[in-house]
Amino acid sequence: MSLFAVAGVSGNTGAAVAEALLSIGHGVRVIVRDAAKGASWAMRGAEVAVADLTDAPALIQALRGADGAFVLSPSRYDIPNPIEAASDLGHVLAAASKAAKLPLTVVLSSIAAQHTAGTGMIKTNNRVEAAFKAAGANATFLRAPYFLENLLPVLSVIQEQGLLPSLIDPDQRMDMIPVRDIGASVADLLTGMAAPAPVVELHSVKPVTMREVGAAFADRLGKPVHVLALPVAGWADAVAEWGMHPAIQAEFVEMYKAIADGIVDWDGHQALYGRTTLADWAGLILDR
């Protein structure tokens, strides 16, 4: 049985990775800033390592001896310089992965991470990738598309009002993935079930539109769900309601403009495909 270190288990994505690895019988060492946040994982047989991802010595210790690791740059919405912060964190993650002599580190990245500018918050992933490349660490960048979980904040609006507010054109077809498919794909890469490569692009089962997302919810709810497309002129005001730092609001507006302009797209690297259909995901979310 192999042992894999997993960061970010307090969030959806890291938790999905740990779940996937445990479900197929592998050992997991969760990396948490507070031991209390690892208690539920310890009860399931996971090791718990306490380390802040910005603390290189502690992180090296948490990674040492593992057969591989999953790391990510956690989303920060309360700071004025998220791109710079991601770059700084990327250098720590890369140096620690190399110092710990990990055979493989799977790094969560994003579609369009190949671009250095013009993609808003996606630039954080570009900077993390650059840090790993500069360090020469053994890494696979798993570039994921739009997270379906981004819709969870408006789930009550969907259920109660039959409306799906969106900054994405209702008929723009794009890959959208649930975090559980990210978890399964990371597990496949770490365990050798999927061949690691410098960059792996994680596609959804098939590209979908927001109108099709609304239809999937409508089928489960038994009532119509209409996509409420927000005009570009209203994006800044809409994002401001999310309660983020103003600098980050601007990065999100830039990201959604990049999506609309087709800049957010794949770069033609090795592909993996998700396993969860849109209908199945809508059912899981509504029935939980």
Short mmCIF file of C-alpha atoms in Angstrom, two decimals, residues 20-213:
data_model
loop_
_atom_site.label_atom_id
_atom_site.label_comp_id
_atom_site.label_asym_id
_atom_site.label_seq_id
_atom_site.Cartn_x
_atom_site.Cartn_y
_atom_site.Cartn_z
CA ALA A 20 -10.53 8.93 -3.80
CA LEU A 21 -7.24 7.57 -2.49
CA LEU A 22 -8.78 6.11 0.66
CA SER A 23 -11.58 4.51 -1.35
CA ILE A 24 -9.08 2.45 -3.35
CA GLY A 25 -7.12 1.35 -0.30
CA HIS A 26 -4.11 3.66 -0.28
CA GLY A 27 -2.63 5.40 2.72
CA VAL A 28 -3.22 9.12 3.03
CA ARG A 29 -1.36 11.75 5.01
CA VAL A 30 -3.46 14.89 5.19
CA ILE A 31 -1.65 18.21 5.57
CA VAL A 32 -3.55 20.71 7.70
CA ARG A 33 -2.68 23.96 9.45
CA ASP A 34 -4.62 22.97 12.57
CA ALA A 35 -4.54 19.44 13.96
CA ALA A 36 -8.24 19.70 14.79
CA LYS A 37 -9.02 19.93 11.08
CA GLY A 38 -7.39 16.55 10.59
CA ALA A 39 -9.35 14.78 13.33
CA SER A 40 -12.09 13.44 11.06
CA TRP A 41 -9.46 12.11 8.65
CA ALA A 42 -7.52 10.47 11.49
CA MET A 43 -10.69 8.63 12.50
CA ARG A 44 -10.71 7.13 9.01
CA GLY A 45 -7.14 5.93 9.31
CA ALA A 46 -5.27 8.79 7.67
CA GLU A 47 -2.06 10.21 9.03
CA VAL A 48 -2.20 13.87 10.03
CA ALA A 49 0.68 16.27 9.38
CA VAL A 50 0.42 19.81 10.70
CA ALA A 51 2.06 22.35 8.40
CA ASP A 52 1.25 25.71 6.91
CA LEU A 53 1.86 25.55 3.16
CA THR A 54 3.99 28.68 3.42
CA ASP A 55 6.28 27.09 6.05
CA ALA A 56 8.92 25.29 3.99
CA PRO A 57 10.60 23.29 6.80
CA ALA A 58 7.27 22.04 8.17
CA LEU A 59 6.01 21.25 4.69
CA ILE A 60 9.14 19.28 3.81
CA GLN A 61 8.64 17.21 6.94
CA ALA A 62 4.97 16.64 6.02
CA LEU A 63 5.90 15.47 2.53
CA ARG A 64 8.98 13.39 3.38
CA GLY A 65 8.54 9.65 2.97
CA ALA A 66 5.40 9.90 0.87
CA ASP A 67 5.14 8.08 -2.45
CA GLY A 68 3.65 11.18 -4.03
CA ALA A 69 1.63 14.24 -3.15
CA PHE A 70 -1.19 16.50 -4.22
CA VAL A 71 -0.78 20.23 -3.67
CA LEU A 72 -2.61 23.36 -4.72
CA SER A 73 -2.61 27.08 -4.22
CA PRO A 74 -5.65 27.74 -1.98
CA SER A 75 -7.98 30.49 -3.12
CA ARG A 76 -7.40 33.76 -1.25
CA TYR A 77 -10.06 36.44 -1.64
CA ASP A 78 -9.00 38.81 1.10
CA ILE A 79 -5.66 40.07 -0.20
CA PRO A 80 -4.75 42.76 -2.76
CA ASN A 81 -2.10 40.73 -4.61
CA PRO A 82 -3.37 37.17 -5.24
CA ILE A 83 -1.12 36.62 -8.27
CA GLU A 84 2.03 37.56 -6.39
CA ALA A 85 0.94 35.50 -3.39
CA ALA A 86 0.40 32.46 -5.61
CA SER A 87 3.87 32.89 -7.07
CA ASP A 88 5.42 33.05 -3.61
CA LEU A 89 3.50 29.97 -2.48
CA GLY A 90 4.39 28.12 -5.66
CA HIS A 91 8.09 28.56 -4.94
CA VAL A 92 7.62 27.14 -1.43
CA LEU A 93 5.57 24.19 -2.68
CA ALA A 94 8.06 23.42 -5.43
CA ALA A 95 11.12 23.69 -3.20
CA ALA A 96 9.51 21.52 -0.52
CA SER A 97 8.45 18.88 -3.05
CA LYS A 98 11.96 18.71 -4.43
CA ALA A 99 13.63 18.69 -1.00
CA ALA A 100 11.33 15.88 0.14
CA LYS A 101 12.44 13.90 -2.94
CA LEU A 102 8.89 13.08 -3.96
CA PRO A 103 8.63 10.77 -6.98
CA LEU A 104 5.66 12.81 -8.22
CA THR A 105 3.70 15.86 -7.14
CA VAL A 106 0.34 16.42 -8.81
CA VAL A 107 -0.31 20.15 -8.81
CA LEU A 108 -3.83 21.46 -9.34
CA SER A 109 -3.81 23.94 -12.19
CA SER A 110 -6.33 25.35 -14.63
CA ILE A 111 -7.35 25.44 -18.23
CA ALA A 112 -5.57 28.44 -19.86
CA ALA A 113 -2.72 28.34 -17.32
CA GLN A 114 -0.37 28.56 -20.30
CA HIS A 115 -1.15 32.29 -20.53
CA THR A 116 0.88 34.74 -18.44
CA ALA A 117 -1.64 37.57 -18.74
CA GLY A 118 -5.24 38.36 -19.60
CA THR A 119 -6.91 35.50 -17.71
CA GLY A 120 -7.65 37.03 -14.31
CA MET A 121 -7.45 34.63 -11.38
CA ILE A 122 -6.22 31.85 -13.67
CA LYS A 123 -2.87 33.65 -13.62
CA THR A 124 -2.36 32.24 -10.11
CA ASN A 125 -2.04 28.79 -11.66
CA ASN A 126 0.36 30.06 -14.30
CA ARG A 127 2.64 31.38 -11.56
CA VAL A 128 2.53 28.13 -9.58
CA GLU A 129 3.38 26.13 -12.69
CA ALA A 130 6.28 28.49 -13.41
CA ALA A 131 7.65 28.02 -9.90
CA PHE A 132 7.65 24.21 -10.23
CA LYS A 133 9.30 24.40 -13.65
CA ALA A 134 12.00 26.72 -12.30
CA ALA A 135 12.69 24.38 -9.39
CA GLY A 136 12.91 21.29 -11.58
CA ALA A 137 10.54 19.37 -9.29
CA ASN A 138 8.92 16.14 -10.47
CA ALA A 139 5.44 17.47 -11.15
CA THR A 140 2.32 16.91 -13.21
CA PHE A 141 0.12 19.96 -13.66
CA LEU A 142 -3.49 18.81 -13.73
CA ARG A 143 -5.30 21.57 -15.59
CA ALA A 144 -8.97 21.53 -14.67
CA PRO A 145 -11.80 23.43 -16.38
CA TYR A 146 -14.70 25.35 -14.82
CA PHE A 147 -15.75 23.84 -11.49
CA LEU A 148 -19.44 22.91 -11.31
CA GLU A 149 -19.16 23.64 -7.59
CA ASN A 150 -18.90 27.33 -8.56
CA LEU A 151 -22.68 27.12 -8.87
CA LEU A 152 -23.27 26.13 -5.25
CA PRO A 153 -23.60 29.74 -3.98
CA VAL A 154 -26.66 30.18 -6.23
CA LEU A 155 -28.16 26.76 -5.50
CA SER A 156 -30.92 28.23 -3.33
CA VAL A 157 -31.83 30.67 -6.10
CA ILE A 158 -32.05 27.77 -8.54
CA GLN A 159 -34.24 25.77 -6.19
CA GLU A 160 -36.51 28.53 -4.92
CA GLN A 161 -36.77 30.91 -7.87
CA GLY A 162 -36.01 28.71 -10.84
CA LEU A 163 -33.23 31.07 -11.92
CA LEU A 164 -29.57 30.35 -12.69
CA PRO A 165 -27.62 33.64 -12.62
CA SER A 166 -24.54 33.44 -14.82
CA LEU A 167 -21.68 35.58 -16.09
CA ILE A 168 -21.19 33.00 -18.83
CA ASP A 169 -23.21 33.18 -22.04
CA PRO A 170 -26.03 30.61 -21.71
CA ASP A 171 -25.10 28.97 -25.03
CA GLN A 172 -21.31 29.02 -24.71
CA ARG A 173 -20.19 25.40 -24.76
CA MET A 174 -17.32 24.57 -22.41
CA ASP A 175 -15.93 21.87 -20.18
CA MET A 176 -17.31 21.85 -16.64
CA ILE A 177 -16.17 19.34 -14.04
CA PRO A 178 -17.16 18.36 -10.48
CA VAL A 179 -14.43 18.16 -7.86
CA ARG A 180 -15.02 14.46 -7.34
CA ASP A 181 -13.75 13.86 -10.89
CA ILE A 182 -10.66 15.90 -10.04
CA GLY A 183 -10.12 13.70 -6.99
CA ALA A 184 -10.44 10.51 -9.04
CA SER A 185 -8.07 11.84 -11.71
CA VAL A 186 -5.43 12.86 -9.17
CA ALA A 187 -5.66 9.40 -7.59
CA ASP A 188 -5.20 7.79 -11.01
CA LEU A 189 -2.11 9.91 -11.70
CA LEU A 190 -0.50 9.29 -8.31
CA THR A 191 -1.11 5.54 -8.37
CA GLY A 192 -0.07 5.04 -11.99
CA MET A 193 -3.55 4.15 -13.24
CA ALA A 194 -3.13 7.11 -15.59
CA ALA A 195 0.22 7.98 -17.14
CA PRO A 196 1.70 11.16 -15.62
CA ALA A 197 2.87 13.86 -18.01
CA PRO A 198 4.19 17.37 -17.45
CA VAL A 199 0.71 18.74 -18.25
CA VAL A 200 -2.56 16.81 -18.17
CA GLU A 201 -5.83 18.43 -19.26
CA LEU A 202 -8.94 17.21 -17.44
CA HIS A 203 -11.98 17.42 -19.72
CA SER A 204 -15.55 16.85 -18.63
CA VAL A 205 -17.52 13.88 -20.01
CA LYS A 206 -18.59 16.31 -22.72
CA PRO A 207 -18.65 20.10 -23.05
CA VAL A 208 -21.94 21.65 -21.90
CA THR A 209 -23.66 25.02 -21.79
CA MET A 210 -25.18 26.89 -18.87
CA ARG A 211 -28.55 26.37 -20.53
CA GLU A 212 -27.93 22.62 -20.32
CA VAL A 213 -26.89 23.01 -16.67
#
